[in-house]
Amino acid sequence: MAAPMMISFVAVLLLLLLGCFIHAAAGVVDAAAPAPSPSPAPSGLVFHVGGPRGWRVPDADTSYGWWATNNRFHVGDSLYFRYGSGDSVLVVDREAFDGCDATAPVAAFADGATTVRLDRPGFFCFISGAPGHCDEGQKLVVRVMVHPADASASAPAAAHAPATSQPGHGGGGGGGGGGGSGASSSSSAAGAAVAAAAMDGLLVVLMLL
């Protein structure tokens, strides 16, 4: 009577050990799994310049400078200019912006509904091409910033970029990464081997029952 009870006890013990080893092996595999990639930056916004009034000579109590300071512009956003016939949108450099010089714009639009994509960080300057309008305040400069999501996504890449070093120095950095990968693979193999051994032992005990 004692022998069957002892064998049953050993079988239960082996089952418990097998469950623990399988759980540990699964944890090693999960730890080695790659981290999820960061979410993409949201799509750009479209800003209607001047709001409902559109692109025109501002009233005495308003200005495009005030409108620009109350908005935040990021790379990928767009500016939408809506204006009447006889007016236009000129993209100019800062010197031409300050002097209301419309003689040599970087780009010129006169279709009445112009969309300009803000495709880089920095300043974008716009003036009206209609005579006298720029001098009356129809001019706009916006500062474009990198989107926070883009900046956070590029930070890990910069942190993991390989650093340059003098010949004969710093070469162990790459080997350290390989050692980490090898240790992870070894841990996974060890966990699988222990689980397999426990399973073999369980089968032997079951055959003796």
Short mmCIF file of C-alpha atoms in Angstrom, two decimals:
data_model
loop_
_atom_site.label_atom_id
_atom_site.label_comp_id
_atom_site.label_asym_id
_atom_site.label_seq_id
_atom_site.Cartn_x
_atom_site.Cartn_y
_atom_site.Cartn_z
CA MET A 1 0.00 0.00 0.00
CA ALA A 2 2.80 2.31 0.85
CA ALA A 3 4.51 1.92 -2.52
CA PRO A 4 1.53 3.08 -4.64
CA MET A 5 0.95 6.04 -2.31
CA MET A 6 4.61 7.03 -2.56
CA ILE A 7 4.51 6.78 -6.36
CA SER A 8 1.35 8.93 -6.47
CA PHE A 9 2.99 11.52 -4.25
CA VAL A 10 6.07 11.65 -6.48
CA ALA A 11 3.86 12.00 -9.57
CA VAL A 12 2.02 14.98 -8.08
CA LEU A 13 5.33 16.56 -7.09
CA LEU A 14 6.70 16.14 -10.60
CA LEU A 15 3.55 17.71 -12.06
CA LEU A 16 4.02 20.76 -9.84
CA LEU A 17 7.69 21.04 -10.81
CA LEU A 18 6.80 20.69 -14.49
CA GLY A 19 4.31 23.55 -14.24
CA CYS A 20 6.88 25.80 -12.57
CA PHE A 21 9.56 25.07 -15.19
CA ILE A 22 7.16 25.64 -18.10
CA HIS A 23 6.07 28.96 -16.56
CA ALA A 24 9.71 30.02 -16.11
CA ALA A 25 10.58 29.08 -19.69
CA ALA A 26 7.62 31.09 -20.99
CA GLY A 27 8.79 34.08 -18.94
CA VAL A 28 12.26 33.90 -20.53
CA VAL A 29 10.75 33.88 -24.02
CA ASP A 30 8.48 36.83 -23.18
CA ALA A 31 11.44 38.80 -21.80
CA ALA A 32 13.37 38.23 -25.02
CA ALA A 33 10.47 39.40 -27.22
CA PRO A 34 11.14 42.75 -28.96
CA ALA A 35 9.43 45.86 -27.62
CA PRO A 36 6.55 47.25 -29.72
CA SER A 37 7.47 50.03 -32.11
CA PRO A 38 6.35 53.57 -31.18
CA SER A 39 3.07 54.84 -32.53
CA PRO A 40 3.31 57.01 -35.66
CA ALA A 41 2.90 60.73 -35.30
CA PRO A 42 -0.65 61.97 -35.85
CA SER A 43 -1.51 63.39 -39.26
CA GLY A 44 -1.02 67.12 -39.78
CA LEU A 45 -3.59 69.80 -39.00
CA VAL A 46 -4.93 72.37 -41.46
CA PHE A 47 -5.00 75.97 -40.19
CA HIS A 48 -7.32 78.45 -41.91
CA VAL A 49 -5.29 81.66 -42.00
CA GLY A 50 -7.30 84.54 -40.59
CA GLY A 51 -10.15 82.30 -39.47
CA PRO A 52 -13.56 83.02 -41.05
CA ARG A 53 -12.30 86.33 -42.50
CA GLY A 54 -9.62 84.63 -44.54
CA TRP A 55 -6.47 86.17 -46.02
CA ARG A 56 -7.10 89.92 -46.28
CA VAL A 57 -5.96 93.24 -44.84
CA PRO A 58 -6.62 92.90 -41.09
CA ASP A 59 -8.79 95.25 -39.09
CA ALA A 60 -7.20 97.83 -36.83
CA ASP A 61 -7.80 95.70 -33.72
CA THR A 62 -6.41 92.44 -35.16
CA SER A 63 -3.17 91.21 -36.70
CA TYR A 64 -1.79 88.05 -38.23
CA GLY A 65 0.97 88.12 -35.65
CA TRP A 66 -1.62 87.75 -32.91
CA TRP A 67 -3.27 84.89 -34.82
CA ALA A 68 0.06 83.08 -35.23
CA THR A 69 1.02 83.37 -31.55
CA ASN A 70 -2.28 81.75 -30.55
CA ASN A 71 -1.59 78.62 -32.59
CA ARG A 72 1.13 75.97 -32.53
CA PHE A 73 2.46 74.73 -35.86
CA HIS A 74 4.31 71.45 -36.38
CA VAL A 75 6.01 69.77 -39.31
CA GLY A 76 3.31 68.15 -41.44
CA ASP A 77 0.65 70.79 -40.73
CA SER A 78 -0.73 73.00 -43.52
CA LEU A 79 -1.85 76.61 -43.89
CA TYR A 80 -4.98 77.29 -45.94
CA PHE A 81 -5.28 80.78 -47.48
CA ARG A 82 -8.69 81.86 -48.78
CA TYR A 83 -8.77 85.25 -50.54
CA GLY A 84 -10.55 87.24 -53.23
CA SER A 85 -9.62 88.07 -56.79
CA GLY A 86 -6.80 90.57 -57.16
CA ASP A 87 -5.03 89.28 -54.07
CA SER A 88 -2.33 86.63 -53.76
CA VAL A 89 -0.03 84.75 -51.39
CA LEU A 90 3.73 85.16 -51.72
CA VAL A 91 6.22 82.97 -49.90
CA VAL A 92 9.26 85.15 -49.14
CA ASP A 93 12.44 85.17 -47.07
CA ARG A 94 12.72 87.12 -43.83
CA GLU A 95 14.35 90.16 -45.44
CA ALA A 96 11.57 90.49 -48.02
CA PHE A 97 9.00 89.95 -45.28
CA ASP A 98 10.38 92.78 -43.15
CA GLY A 99 10.56 95.15 -46.13
CA CYS A 100 7.29 94.05 -47.81
CA ASP A 101 9.32 93.31 -50.95
CA ALA A 102 7.19 91.38 -53.47
CA THR A 103 9.65 91.53 -56.38
CA ALA A 104 11.35 88.14 -55.95
CA PRO A 105 9.17 85.70 -53.97
CA VAL A 106 10.22 82.12 -53.31
CA ALA A 107 6.75 81.05 -54.51
CA ALA A 108 3.60 82.89 -55.59
CA PHE A 109 -0.06 81.80 -55.61
CA ALA A 110 -3.16 83.60 -56.92
CA ASP A 111 -5.83 80.90 -57.20
CA GLY A 112 -7.99 82.19 -54.33
CA ALA A 113 -7.62 78.99 -52.28
CA THR A 114 -4.01 78.09 -51.51
CA THR A 115 -2.74 75.33 -49.23
CA VAL A 116 0.90 75.46 -48.14
CA ARG A 117 2.34 72.43 -46.36
CA LEU A 118 4.78 73.14 -43.54
CA ASP A 119 7.35 70.49 -44.44
CA ARG A 120 10.29 71.53 -42.26
CA PRO A 121 11.00 73.12 -38.89
CA GLY A 122 11.81 76.82 -38.79
CA PHE A 123 10.14 80.02 -39.99
CA PHE A 124 7.78 80.47 -42.95
CA CYS A 125 7.08 84.02 -44.15
CA PHE A 126 4.10 85.12 -46.27
CA ILE A 127 2.98 88.48 -47.63
CA SER A 128 0.20 89.65 -49.90
CA GLY A 129 1.18 90.46 -53.47
CA ALA A 130 -1.54 93.08 -53.85
CA PRO A 131 -0.08 96.63 -53.90
CA GLY A 132 -0.05 98.20 -50.44
CA HIS A 133 -1.61 95.23 -48.64
CA CYS A 134 1.59 94.08 -46.94
CA ASP A 135 2.25 97.60 -45.65
CA GLU A 136 -1.25 97.54 -44.15
CA GLY A 137 -0.50 94.38 -42.19
CA GLN A 138 -1.39 91.55 -44.57
CA LYS A 139 1.71 89.56 -43.74
CA LEU A 140 2.29 86.43 -41.70
CA VAL A 141 5.26 84.62 -40.20
CA VAL A 142 4.87 81.26 -38.45
CA ARG A 143 7.37 79.19 -36.52
CA VAL A 144 7.16 75.46 -37.24
CA MET A 145 8.33 72.95 -34.64
CA VAL A 146 9.03 69.24 -34.73
CA HIS A 147 6.04 67.26 -33.51
CA PRO A 148 6.58 65.83 -29.98
CA ALA A 149 5.73 62.32 -31.23
CA ASP A 150 8.44 62.54 -33.88
CA ALA A 151 11.00 63.81 -31.37
CA SER A 152 10.27 61.00 -28.89
CA ALA A 153 10.43 58.39 -31.66
CA SER A 154 13.86 59.59 -32.80
CA ALA A 155 15.31 59.70 -29.26
CA PRO A 156 15.64 55.89 -28.77
CA ALA A 157 17.26 55.58 -32.20
CA ALA A 158 19.87 58.16 -31.22
CA ALA A 159 20.47 56.44 -27.88
CA HIS A 160 21.14 53.07 -29.52
CA ALA A 161 23.26 54.41 -32.39
CA PRO A 162 26.81 53.02 -32.31
CA ALA A 163 29.32 55.56 -31.03
CA THR A 164 32.49 56.27 -32.98
CA SER A 165 35.74 55.39 -31.21
CA GLN A 166 39.48 55.37 -31.70
CA PRO A 167 41.03 52.22 -33.24
CA GLY A 168 41.54 49.58 -30.59
CA HIS A 169 39.01 51.17 -28.18
CA GLY A 170 35.29 50.71 -27.72
CA GLY A 171 35.14 47.56 -29.82
CA GLY A 172 33.65 45.63 -26.92
CA GLY A 173 30.38 47.55 -27.19
CA GLY A 174 29.12 45.52 -30.10
CA GLY A 175 30.24 42.30 -28.41
CA GLY A 176 28.22 43.24 -25.34
CA GLY A 177 25.06 43.34 -27.45
CA GLY A 178 25.87 39.91 -28.89
CA GLY A 179 26.48 38.55 -25.38
CA GLY A 180 23.04 39.74 -24.30
CA SER A 181 21.43 37.94 -27.22
CA GLY A 182 23.45 34.78 -26.52
CA ALA A 183 22.47 34.83 -22.82
CA SER A 184 18.80 35.15 -23.76
CA SER A 185 19.05 32.20 -26.17
CA SER A 186 20.89 30.11 -23.54
CA SER A 187 18.24 30.85 -20.92
CA SER A 188 15.47 29.81 -23.30
CA ALA A 189 17.30 26.56 -24.17
CA ALA A 190 17.93 25.77 -20.49
CA GLY A 191 14.30 26.29 -19.59
CA ALA A 192 13.17 24.03 -22.42
CA ALA A 193 15.69 21.32 -21.41
CA VAL A 194 14.56 21.32 -17.78
CA ALA A 195 10.91 21.12 -18.81
CA ALA A 196 11.69 18.19 -21.13
CA ALA A 197 13.56 16.35 -18.34
CA ALA A 198 10.66 16.82 -15.96
CA MET A 199 8.27 15.47 -18.57
CA ASP A 200 10.48 12.38 -19.08
CA GLY A 201 10.52 11.74 -15.34
CA LEU A 202 6.76 12.05 -15.16
CA LEU A 203 6.33 9.52 -17.97
CA VAL A 204 8.59 7.03 -16.17
CA VAL A 205 6.57 7.34 -12.96
CA LEU A 206 3.29 6.94 -14.83
CA MET A 207 4.61 3.76 -16.45
CA LEU A 208 5.36 2.35 -12.99
CA LEU A 209 1.83 3.00 -11.71
#
